XYZ file of C-alpha atoms in Angstrom:
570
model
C -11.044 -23.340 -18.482
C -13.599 -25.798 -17.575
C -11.494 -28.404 -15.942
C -9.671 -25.524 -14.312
C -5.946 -26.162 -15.699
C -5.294 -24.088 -18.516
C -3.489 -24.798 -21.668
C 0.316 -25.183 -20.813
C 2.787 -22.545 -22.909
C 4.026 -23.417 -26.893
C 7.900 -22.897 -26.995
C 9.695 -23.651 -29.933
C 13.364 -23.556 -29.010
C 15.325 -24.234 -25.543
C 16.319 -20.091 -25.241
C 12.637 -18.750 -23.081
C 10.474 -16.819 -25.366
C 7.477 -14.819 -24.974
C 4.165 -14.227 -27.235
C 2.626 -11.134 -28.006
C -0.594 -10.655 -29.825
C -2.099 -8.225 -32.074
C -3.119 -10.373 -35.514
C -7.236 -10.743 -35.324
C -6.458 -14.403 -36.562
C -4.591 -15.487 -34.092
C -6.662 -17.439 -31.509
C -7.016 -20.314 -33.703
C -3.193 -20.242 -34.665
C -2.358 -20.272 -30.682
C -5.275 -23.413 -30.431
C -3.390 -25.240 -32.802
C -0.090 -24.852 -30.587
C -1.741 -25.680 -27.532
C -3.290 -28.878 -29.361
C 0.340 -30.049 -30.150
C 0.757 -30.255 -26.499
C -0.800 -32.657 -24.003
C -3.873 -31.136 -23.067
C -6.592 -32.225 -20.632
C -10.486 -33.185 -21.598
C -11.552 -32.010 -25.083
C -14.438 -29.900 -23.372
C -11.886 -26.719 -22.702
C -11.740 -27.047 -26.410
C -15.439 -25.282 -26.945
C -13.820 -22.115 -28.959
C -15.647 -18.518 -27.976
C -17.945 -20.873 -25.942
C -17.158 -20.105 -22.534
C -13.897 -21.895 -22.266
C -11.877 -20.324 -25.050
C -11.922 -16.650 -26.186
C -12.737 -15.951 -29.658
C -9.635 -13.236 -29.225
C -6.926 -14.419 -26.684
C -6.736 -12.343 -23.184
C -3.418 -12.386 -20.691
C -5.119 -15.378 -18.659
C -4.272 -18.038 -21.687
C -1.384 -19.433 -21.099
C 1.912 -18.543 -22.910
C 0.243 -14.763 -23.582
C 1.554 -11.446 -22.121
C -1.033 -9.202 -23.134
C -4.578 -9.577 -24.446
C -5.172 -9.863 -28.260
C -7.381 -8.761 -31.035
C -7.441 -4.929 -30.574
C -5.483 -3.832 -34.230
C -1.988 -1.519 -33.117
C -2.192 -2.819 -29.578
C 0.536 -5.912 -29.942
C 3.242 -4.242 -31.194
C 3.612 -1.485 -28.008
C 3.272 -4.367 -25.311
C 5.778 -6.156 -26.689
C 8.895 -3.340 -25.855
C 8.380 -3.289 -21.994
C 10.202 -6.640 -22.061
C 12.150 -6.059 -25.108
C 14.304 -2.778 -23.200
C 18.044 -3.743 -23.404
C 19.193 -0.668 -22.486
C 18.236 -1.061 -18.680
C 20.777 -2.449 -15.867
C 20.927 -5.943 -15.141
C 18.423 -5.770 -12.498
C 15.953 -5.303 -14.866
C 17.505 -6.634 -17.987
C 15.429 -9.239 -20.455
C 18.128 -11.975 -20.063
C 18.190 -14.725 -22.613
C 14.621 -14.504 -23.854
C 13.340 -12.672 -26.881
C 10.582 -11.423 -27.466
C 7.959 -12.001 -30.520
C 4.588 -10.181 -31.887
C 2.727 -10.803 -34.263
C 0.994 -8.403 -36.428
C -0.892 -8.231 -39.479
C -1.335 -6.278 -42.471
C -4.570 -4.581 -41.648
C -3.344 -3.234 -38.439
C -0.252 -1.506 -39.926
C -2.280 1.069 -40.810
C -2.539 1.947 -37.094
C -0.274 4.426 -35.845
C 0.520 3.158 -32.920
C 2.066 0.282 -34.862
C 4.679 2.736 -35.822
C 5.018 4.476 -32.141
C 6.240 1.361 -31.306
C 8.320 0.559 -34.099
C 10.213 4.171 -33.690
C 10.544 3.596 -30.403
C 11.934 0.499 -30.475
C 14.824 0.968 -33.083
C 15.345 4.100 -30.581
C 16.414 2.003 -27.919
C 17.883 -0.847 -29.997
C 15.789 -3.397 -28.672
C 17.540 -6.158 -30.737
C 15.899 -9.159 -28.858
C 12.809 -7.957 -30.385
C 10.623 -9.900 -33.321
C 8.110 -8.550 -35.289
C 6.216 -11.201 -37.654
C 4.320 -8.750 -40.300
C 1.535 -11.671 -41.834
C 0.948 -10.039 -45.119
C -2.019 -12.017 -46.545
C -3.203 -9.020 -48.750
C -7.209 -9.352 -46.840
C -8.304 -7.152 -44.937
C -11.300 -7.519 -43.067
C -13.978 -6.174 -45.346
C -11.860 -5.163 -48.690
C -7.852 -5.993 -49.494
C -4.934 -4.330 -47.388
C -3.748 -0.787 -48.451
C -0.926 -2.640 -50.072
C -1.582 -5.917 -50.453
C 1.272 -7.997 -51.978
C 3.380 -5.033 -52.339
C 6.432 -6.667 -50.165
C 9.328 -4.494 -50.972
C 7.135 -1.325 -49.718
C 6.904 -2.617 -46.453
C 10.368 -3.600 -45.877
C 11.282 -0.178 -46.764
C 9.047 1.126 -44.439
C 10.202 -1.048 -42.000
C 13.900 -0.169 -42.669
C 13.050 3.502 -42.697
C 11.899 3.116 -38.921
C 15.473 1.483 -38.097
C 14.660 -2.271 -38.747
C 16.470 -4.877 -40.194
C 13.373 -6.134 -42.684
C 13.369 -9.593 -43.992
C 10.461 -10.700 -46.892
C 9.975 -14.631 -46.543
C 7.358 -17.039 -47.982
C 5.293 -17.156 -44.645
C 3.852 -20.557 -45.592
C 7.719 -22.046 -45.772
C 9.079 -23.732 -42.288
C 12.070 -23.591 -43.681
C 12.598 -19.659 -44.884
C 10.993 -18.799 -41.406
C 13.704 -20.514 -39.581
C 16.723 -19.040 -41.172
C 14.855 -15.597 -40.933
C 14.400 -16.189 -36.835
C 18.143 -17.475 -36.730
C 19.258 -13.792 -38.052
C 20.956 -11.769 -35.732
C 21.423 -7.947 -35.833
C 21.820 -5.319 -33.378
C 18.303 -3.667 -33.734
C 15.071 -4.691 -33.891
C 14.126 -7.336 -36.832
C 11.107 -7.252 -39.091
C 9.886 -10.821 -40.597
C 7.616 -9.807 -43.357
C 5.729 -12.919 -44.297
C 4.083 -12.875 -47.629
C 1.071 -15.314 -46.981
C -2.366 -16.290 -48.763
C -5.811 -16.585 -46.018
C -7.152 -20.499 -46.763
C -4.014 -21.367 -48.204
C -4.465 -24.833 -49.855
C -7.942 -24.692 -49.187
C -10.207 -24.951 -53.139
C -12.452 -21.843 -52.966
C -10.977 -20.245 -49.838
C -7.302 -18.995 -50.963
C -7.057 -15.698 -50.883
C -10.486 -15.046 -51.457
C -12.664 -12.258 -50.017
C -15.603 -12.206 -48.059
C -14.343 -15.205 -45.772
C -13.061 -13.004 -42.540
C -14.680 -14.823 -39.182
C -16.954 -17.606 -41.401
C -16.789 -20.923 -40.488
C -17.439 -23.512 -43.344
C -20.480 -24.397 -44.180
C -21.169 -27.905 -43.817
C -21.310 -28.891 -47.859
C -17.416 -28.110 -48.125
C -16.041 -29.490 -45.060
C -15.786 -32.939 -45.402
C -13.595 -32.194 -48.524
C -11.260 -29.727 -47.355
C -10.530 -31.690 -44.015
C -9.653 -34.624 -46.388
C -7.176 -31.819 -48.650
C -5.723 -30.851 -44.933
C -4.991 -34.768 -44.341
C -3.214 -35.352 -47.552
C -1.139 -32.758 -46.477
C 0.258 -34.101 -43.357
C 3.243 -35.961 -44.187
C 4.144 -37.721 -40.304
C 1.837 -38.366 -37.867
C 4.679 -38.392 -35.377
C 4.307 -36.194 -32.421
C 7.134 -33.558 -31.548
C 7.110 -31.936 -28.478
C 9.114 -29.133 -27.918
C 11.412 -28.601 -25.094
C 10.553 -26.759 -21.733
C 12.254 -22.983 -21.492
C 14.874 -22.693 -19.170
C 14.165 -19.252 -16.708
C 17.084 -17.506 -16.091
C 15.931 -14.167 -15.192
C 16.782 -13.514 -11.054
C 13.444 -13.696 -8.886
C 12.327 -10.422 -7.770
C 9.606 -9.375 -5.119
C 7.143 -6.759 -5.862
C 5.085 -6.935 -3.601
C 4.593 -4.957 -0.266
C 6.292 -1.801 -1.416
C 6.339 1.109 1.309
C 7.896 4.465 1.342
C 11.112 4.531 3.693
C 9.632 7.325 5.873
C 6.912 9.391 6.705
C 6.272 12.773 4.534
C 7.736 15.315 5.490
C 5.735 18.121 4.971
C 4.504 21.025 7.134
C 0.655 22.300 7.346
C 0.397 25.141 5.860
C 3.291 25.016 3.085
C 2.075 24.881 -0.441
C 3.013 22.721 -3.014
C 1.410 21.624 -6.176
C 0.375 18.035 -6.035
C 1.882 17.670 -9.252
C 5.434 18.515 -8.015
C 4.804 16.503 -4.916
C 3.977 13.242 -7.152
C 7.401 13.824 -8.342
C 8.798 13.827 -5.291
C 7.135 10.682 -3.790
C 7.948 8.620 -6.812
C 11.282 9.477 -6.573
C 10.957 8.767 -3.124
C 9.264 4.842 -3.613
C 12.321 4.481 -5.914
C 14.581 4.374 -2.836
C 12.266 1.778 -1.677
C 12.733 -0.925 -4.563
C 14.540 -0.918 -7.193
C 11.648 -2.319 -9.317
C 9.927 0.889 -9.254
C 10.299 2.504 -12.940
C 8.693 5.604 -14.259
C 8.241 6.567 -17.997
C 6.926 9.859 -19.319
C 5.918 11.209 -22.420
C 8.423 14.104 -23.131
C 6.659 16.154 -19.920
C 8.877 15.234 -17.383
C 9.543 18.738 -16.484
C 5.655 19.488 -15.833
C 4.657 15.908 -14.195
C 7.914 16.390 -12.160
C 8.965 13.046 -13.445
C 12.171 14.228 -13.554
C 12.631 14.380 -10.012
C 12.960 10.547 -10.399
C 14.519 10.773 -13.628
C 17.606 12.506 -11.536
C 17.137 9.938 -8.611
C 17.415 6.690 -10.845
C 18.564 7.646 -14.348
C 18.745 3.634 -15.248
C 15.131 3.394 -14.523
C 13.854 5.983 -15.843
C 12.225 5.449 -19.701
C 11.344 8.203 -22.462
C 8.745 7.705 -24.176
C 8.431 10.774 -26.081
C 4.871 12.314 -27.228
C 3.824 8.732 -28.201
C 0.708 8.477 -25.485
C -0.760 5.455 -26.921
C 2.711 3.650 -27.033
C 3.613 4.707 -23.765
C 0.648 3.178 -21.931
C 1.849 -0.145 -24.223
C 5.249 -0.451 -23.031
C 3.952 0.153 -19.096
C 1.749 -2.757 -19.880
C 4.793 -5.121 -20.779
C 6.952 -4.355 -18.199
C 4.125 -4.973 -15.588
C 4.089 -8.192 -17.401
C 5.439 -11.558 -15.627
C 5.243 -9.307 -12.292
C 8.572 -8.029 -12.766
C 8.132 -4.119 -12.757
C 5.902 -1.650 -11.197
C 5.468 0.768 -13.673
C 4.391 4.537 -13.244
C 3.409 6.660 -16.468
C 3.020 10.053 -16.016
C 1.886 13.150 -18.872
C -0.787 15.791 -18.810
C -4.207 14.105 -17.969
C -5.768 15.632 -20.698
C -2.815 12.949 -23.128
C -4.330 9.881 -21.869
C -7.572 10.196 -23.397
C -5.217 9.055 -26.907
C -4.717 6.123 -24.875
C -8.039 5.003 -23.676
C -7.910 2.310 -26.208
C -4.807 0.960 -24.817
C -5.855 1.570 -21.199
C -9.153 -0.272 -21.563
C -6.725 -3.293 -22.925
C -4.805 -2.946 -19.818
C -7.878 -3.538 -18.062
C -8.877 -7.007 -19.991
C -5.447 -8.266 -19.738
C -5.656 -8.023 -16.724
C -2.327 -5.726 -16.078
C -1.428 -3.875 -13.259
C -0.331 -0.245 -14.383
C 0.080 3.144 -12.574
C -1.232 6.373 -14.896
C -0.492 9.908 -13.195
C -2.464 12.566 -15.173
C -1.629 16.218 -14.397
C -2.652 19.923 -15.442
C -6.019 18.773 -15.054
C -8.923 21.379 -14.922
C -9.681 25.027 -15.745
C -7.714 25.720 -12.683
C -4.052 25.186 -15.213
C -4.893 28.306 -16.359
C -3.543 30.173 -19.523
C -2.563 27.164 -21.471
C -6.240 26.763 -22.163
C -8.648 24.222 -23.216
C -6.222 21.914 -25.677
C -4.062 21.012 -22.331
C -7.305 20.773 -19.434
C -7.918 17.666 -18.479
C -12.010 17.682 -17.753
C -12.775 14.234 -19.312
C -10.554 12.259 -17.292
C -12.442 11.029 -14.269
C -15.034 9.741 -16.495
C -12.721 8.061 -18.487
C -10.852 6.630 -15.660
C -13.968 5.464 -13.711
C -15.519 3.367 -16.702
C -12.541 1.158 -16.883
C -13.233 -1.970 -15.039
C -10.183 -2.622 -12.391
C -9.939 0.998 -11.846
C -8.798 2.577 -9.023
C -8.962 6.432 -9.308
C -7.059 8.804 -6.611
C -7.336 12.509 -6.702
C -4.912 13.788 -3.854
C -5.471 17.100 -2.651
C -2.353 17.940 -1.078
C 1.351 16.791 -1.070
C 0.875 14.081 2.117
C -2.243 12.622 0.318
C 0.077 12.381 -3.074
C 2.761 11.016 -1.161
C 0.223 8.446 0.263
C -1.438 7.355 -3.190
C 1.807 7.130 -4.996
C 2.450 3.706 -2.106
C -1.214 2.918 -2.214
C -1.006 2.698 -5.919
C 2.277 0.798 -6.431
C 0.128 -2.103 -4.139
C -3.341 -1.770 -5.959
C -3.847 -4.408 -8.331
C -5.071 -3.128 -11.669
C -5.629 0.142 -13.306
C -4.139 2.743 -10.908
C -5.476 6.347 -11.903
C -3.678 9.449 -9.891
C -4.650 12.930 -10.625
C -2.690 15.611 -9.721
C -2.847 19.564 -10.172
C -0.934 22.594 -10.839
C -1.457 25.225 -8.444
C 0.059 25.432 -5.548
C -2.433 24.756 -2.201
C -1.911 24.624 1.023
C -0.802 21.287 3.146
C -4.242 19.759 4.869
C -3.024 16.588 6.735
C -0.468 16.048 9.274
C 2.423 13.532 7.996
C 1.380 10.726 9.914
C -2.247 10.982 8.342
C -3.515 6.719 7.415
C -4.828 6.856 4.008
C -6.543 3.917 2.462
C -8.598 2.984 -0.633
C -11.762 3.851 -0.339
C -11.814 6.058 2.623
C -12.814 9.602 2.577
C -11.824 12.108 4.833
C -13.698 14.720 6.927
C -11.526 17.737 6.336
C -13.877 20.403 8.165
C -16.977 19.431 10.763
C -18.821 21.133 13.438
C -21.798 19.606 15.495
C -23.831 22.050 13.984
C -23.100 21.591 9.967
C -26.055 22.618 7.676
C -24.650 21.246 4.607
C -21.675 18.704 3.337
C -19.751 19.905 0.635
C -17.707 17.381 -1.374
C -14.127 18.627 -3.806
C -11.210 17.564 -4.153
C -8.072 19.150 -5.569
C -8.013 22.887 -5.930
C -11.945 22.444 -5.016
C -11.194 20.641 -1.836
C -9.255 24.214 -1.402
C -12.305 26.632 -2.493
C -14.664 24.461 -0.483
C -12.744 25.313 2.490
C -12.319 29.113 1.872
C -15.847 28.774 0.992
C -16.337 27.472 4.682
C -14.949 30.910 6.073
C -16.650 32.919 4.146
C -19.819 30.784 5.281
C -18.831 31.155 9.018
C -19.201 34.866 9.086
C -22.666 34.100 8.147
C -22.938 31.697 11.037
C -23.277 28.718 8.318
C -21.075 25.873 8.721
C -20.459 23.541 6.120
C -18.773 20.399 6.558
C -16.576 19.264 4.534
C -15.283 15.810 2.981
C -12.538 15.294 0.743
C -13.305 11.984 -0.992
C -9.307 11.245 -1.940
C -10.553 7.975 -4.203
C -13.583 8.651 -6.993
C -13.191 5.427 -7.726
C -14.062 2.993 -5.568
C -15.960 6.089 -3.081
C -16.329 6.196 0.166
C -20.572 5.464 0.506
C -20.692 5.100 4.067
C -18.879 8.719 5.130
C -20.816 10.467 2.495
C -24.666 8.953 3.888
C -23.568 9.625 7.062
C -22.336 12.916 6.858
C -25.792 13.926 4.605
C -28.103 12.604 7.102
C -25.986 14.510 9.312
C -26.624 17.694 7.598
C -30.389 17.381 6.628
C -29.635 15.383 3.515
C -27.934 18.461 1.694
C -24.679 17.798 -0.255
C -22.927 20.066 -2.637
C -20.244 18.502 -4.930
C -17.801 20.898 -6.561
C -15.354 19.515 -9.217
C -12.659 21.404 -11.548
C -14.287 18.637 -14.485
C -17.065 19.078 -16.911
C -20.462 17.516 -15.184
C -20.722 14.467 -17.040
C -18.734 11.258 -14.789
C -17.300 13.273 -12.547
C -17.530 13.098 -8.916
C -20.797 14.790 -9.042
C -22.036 12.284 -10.874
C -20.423 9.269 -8.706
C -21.925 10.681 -5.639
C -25.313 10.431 -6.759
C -24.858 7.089 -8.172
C -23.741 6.911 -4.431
C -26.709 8.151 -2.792
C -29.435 6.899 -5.415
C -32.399 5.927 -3.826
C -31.123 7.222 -0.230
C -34.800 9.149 0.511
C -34.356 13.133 1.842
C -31.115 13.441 0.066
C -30.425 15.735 -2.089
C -27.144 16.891 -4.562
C -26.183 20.053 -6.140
C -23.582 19.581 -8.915
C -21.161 21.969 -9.838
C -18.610 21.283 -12.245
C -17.376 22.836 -15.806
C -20.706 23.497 -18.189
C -19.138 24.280 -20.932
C -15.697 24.392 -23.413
C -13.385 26.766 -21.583
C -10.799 29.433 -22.356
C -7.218 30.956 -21.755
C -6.911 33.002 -18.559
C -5.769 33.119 -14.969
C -6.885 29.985 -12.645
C -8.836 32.430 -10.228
C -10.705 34.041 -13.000
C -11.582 30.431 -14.304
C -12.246 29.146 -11.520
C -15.231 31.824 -10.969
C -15.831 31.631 -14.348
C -16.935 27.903 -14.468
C -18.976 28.236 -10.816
C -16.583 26.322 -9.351
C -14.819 28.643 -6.837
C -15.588 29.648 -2.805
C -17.888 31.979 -4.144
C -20.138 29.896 -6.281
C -20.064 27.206 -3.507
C -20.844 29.689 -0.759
C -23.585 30.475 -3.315
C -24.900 26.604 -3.623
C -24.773 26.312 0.403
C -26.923 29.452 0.879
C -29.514 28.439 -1.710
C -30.301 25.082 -0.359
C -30.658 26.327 3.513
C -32.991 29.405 2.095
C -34.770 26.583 -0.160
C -35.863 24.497 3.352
């Protein structure tokens, strides 16, 4: 805002309420709320100029989540909705209110969260449906038809009321209704209502007037105003206990021993579980994979904060969004890697609102095995890296999981963890420091020809690939990077100028924004460096890891290979 206070937050009764967004409209409905309110200097007024978005992101005031992406209102709203939970995490007197509109019920992740929330019985929840029969470029799938969406609505376990959305008083009796599940206001409305030549006309979505009809219609709004008296409405009382989020840190150390093996999968099961010792605002939801994410393991720890979210991907990544909301929670969601790509919509959301949200993708890779292609994760890192306030860990043994699980739950923004399914060996020693950013030299000799970069099952092959190399008399050293995203730049150019400007990266991922990619984005413009890539080329198949893993030219062998090629090449 450009006289740096922003716009204070509409309330309309004393009980504390909260605003959630999804209606494209809605910007200029929330500027008309924060004009009833004393507001500074009329210049944060300039509308998608700078000072006001043309859609509405967490940073205005009286917002949870950002606005304007269709389907994505009605999932953020049910983090803060959940009744079910203890009172430690309970909603307390507020309730909770979204806004959608007609176009965007044809979104399915509209009715993810509607299932979901009749589920749970989240009966401090509102839904306002603003049926004003336009859609954006041609009429709604059912325009006027009111009685088909409050059986829809009542189908999905809500109690579905049909006002006259332009009527104070039928919208007031409707929000005074009390039932014990969610309720559904389904407000039959006309766009430019009492406007000559704009009600419920086409072509008119985003226009502004043009200059020959505004002087009339302002003077049709006028007539309509029948007090110029000002009401203001009263402040919310908070009654929800403080809580303090911040500074999280495991009670102890790992406990692991070098040499065990454990899948890092497992072992982000058991370090969540862990963290949930540690505060009691850690929660974890899944999405009906708790028994392959090792979820579970917390699930069994902390039953009342623990949240199913059932094969709903989209709506799951929506509800972690509203309970990191109003810094209350610190949220972990957890399914198959290759599940969030449903969600990138909602992720990249979760990025420009702003939310701080922990996403723990496993069975990622060829290296999963016989489940085959459908369930391999190989898109994820580039997904996860072009999200702005990304943070993307890739932990290569249970004390590096154990360590990004804390590092995460203290990262502001989009936390990223990916974790595998083979079992591999323990690398680090329990009291290993790990830190954002900060790569680690797993294997080094003064004498290193080439620096090979993996991580996961290829931080694994890259070191079997090292013995294999040493009967040869070729050492390799070799760096395990444990964050893609942001990567460690410094360790990486010094390591390659240590070994004559020869890298190898090795990645169970297809080629394209992997960490391949990210190290020579890395290294760009560095002169005598040079990278060999070797990830996934092409769609994969069934069969056993090892086999894959050959396969694809991404196992000891195929590295081996890559080393032997660039020292013959010089």
């Amino acid at each position: 805002y450009p006289t740096g206070v922003p716009p204070p937050v509409v309330e309309a009764t004393e009980e504390q309420h909260e605003a959630g967004e999804a209606a494209g409209s809605a910007p200029s409905l929330l500027l008309r709320g924060w004009l009833s309110q004393p507001l500074p200097a009329a210049p944060a007024l300039a509308l998608q100029q700078g000072g006001l978005e043309a859609w509405t992101a967490e940073h205005a005031a009286g917002l949870r989540s950002a606005g304007s992406l269709d389907g994505w209102g009605g999932g953020s709203q049910l983090g803060p909705g959940e009744r079910d939970w203890p009172d430690s995490l309970s909603v307390h007197s507020y309730r909770v209110y979204c806004l959608l509109g007609d176009g965007e019920l044809s979104e399915g992740s509209v009715w993810e969260a509607m299932a979901f929330a009749s589920i749970y019985k989240l009966d401090n929840l509102v839904a306002i449906l603003d049926i004003n029969r336009l859609g954006q470029s041609d009429p709604a799938p059912l325009q006027h038809q009111m009685d088909i969406y409050q059986k829809r609505c009542e189908a999905f376990g809500w109690h579905a009321i049909i006002v006259d959305g332009h009527s104070v008083e039928e919208l007031c009796k409707a929000f005074g209704q009390a039932k014990h599940q969610p309720t559904a206001i389904i407000a039959k409305t006309f766009k430019g209502r009492g406007i000559t030549g704009v009600e419920d006309k086409e072509s008119w979505h985003g226009k502004p007037l043009p200059k020959n009809m505004a002087e009339q219609i302002i003077q049709e709004i006028y007539s309509q105003i029948q007090s110029k008296k000002k009401i203001l409405a009263t402040p919310p009382q908070e009654d929800a206990p403080s809580v303090d989020i911040a500074n999280i840190r495991m009670p102890s150390l790992p406990s692991y021993k070098v040499g065990d093996k454990i899948a890092t999968r497992k072992a982000y099961g058991q370090a969540l579980a862990k963290l949930g010792h540690a505060s009691d605002r850690i929660i974890a939801l899944d999405g009906d994979t708790k028994n392959s994410t090792f979820s579970e393991i917390f699930k069994k720890e902390h039953p009342d904060r623990f949240i199913e979210c059932y094969i709903a991907e989209q709506n799951m990544v929506s509800i972690a969004v509203g309970c990191a909301t109003r810094n209350r929670t610190v949220p972990f969601c957890s399914t198959f890697a290759a599940f969030f790509t449903r969600a990138f919509d909602q992720i990249r959301m979760a990025a420009i609102s702003e939310s701080n949200i922990n996403l723990c993708g496993s069975h990622c890779g060829v290296s999963i095995g016989e489940d085959g292609p459908s369930q391999m994760a190989l898109e994820d890192l580039a997904m996860f890296r072009s999200v702005p306030t990304s943070t993307v860990f890739y932990p290569s043994d249970g004390v590096a999981t154990e360590k990004a699980v804390e590092l995460a739950a203290n990262t502001k923004g989009i936390c990223f963890i990916r974790t595998s399914r083979p079992e591999n060996a323990i690398i680090y020693n329990n009291n290993e420091d790990f830190q954002v950013g900060q790569a680690k030299v797993v294997l080094k000799s003064k004498d290193d020809q080439v620096t090979v970069i993996g991580a996961g099952v290829t931080l694994h092959e890259a070191l079997a690939a090292a013995e294999l190399l040493k009967k040869e008399k070729i050492n390799i050293r070799v760096l395990d990077p444990f964050t893609i995203k942001p990567l460690d730049r410094k360790l990486i150019l010094d390591s390659a100028r240590a070994t004559k400007g020869r890298i190898v990266t090795v990645e169970d991922h297809y080629y394209e924004g992997g960490i391949g990619e990210a190290v020579s984005s890395a290294v760009v413009g560095e002169p005598g460096i040079t990278v060999t890539h070797l990830a996934v080329n092409r769609v994969p198949r069934s069969g056993k890891p090892a086999e894959l893993l050959k396969m694809f030219g991404i196992d000891k062998d195929a590295i081996a290979q890559a080393v032997r090629g660039l020292i013959t090449k010089a």
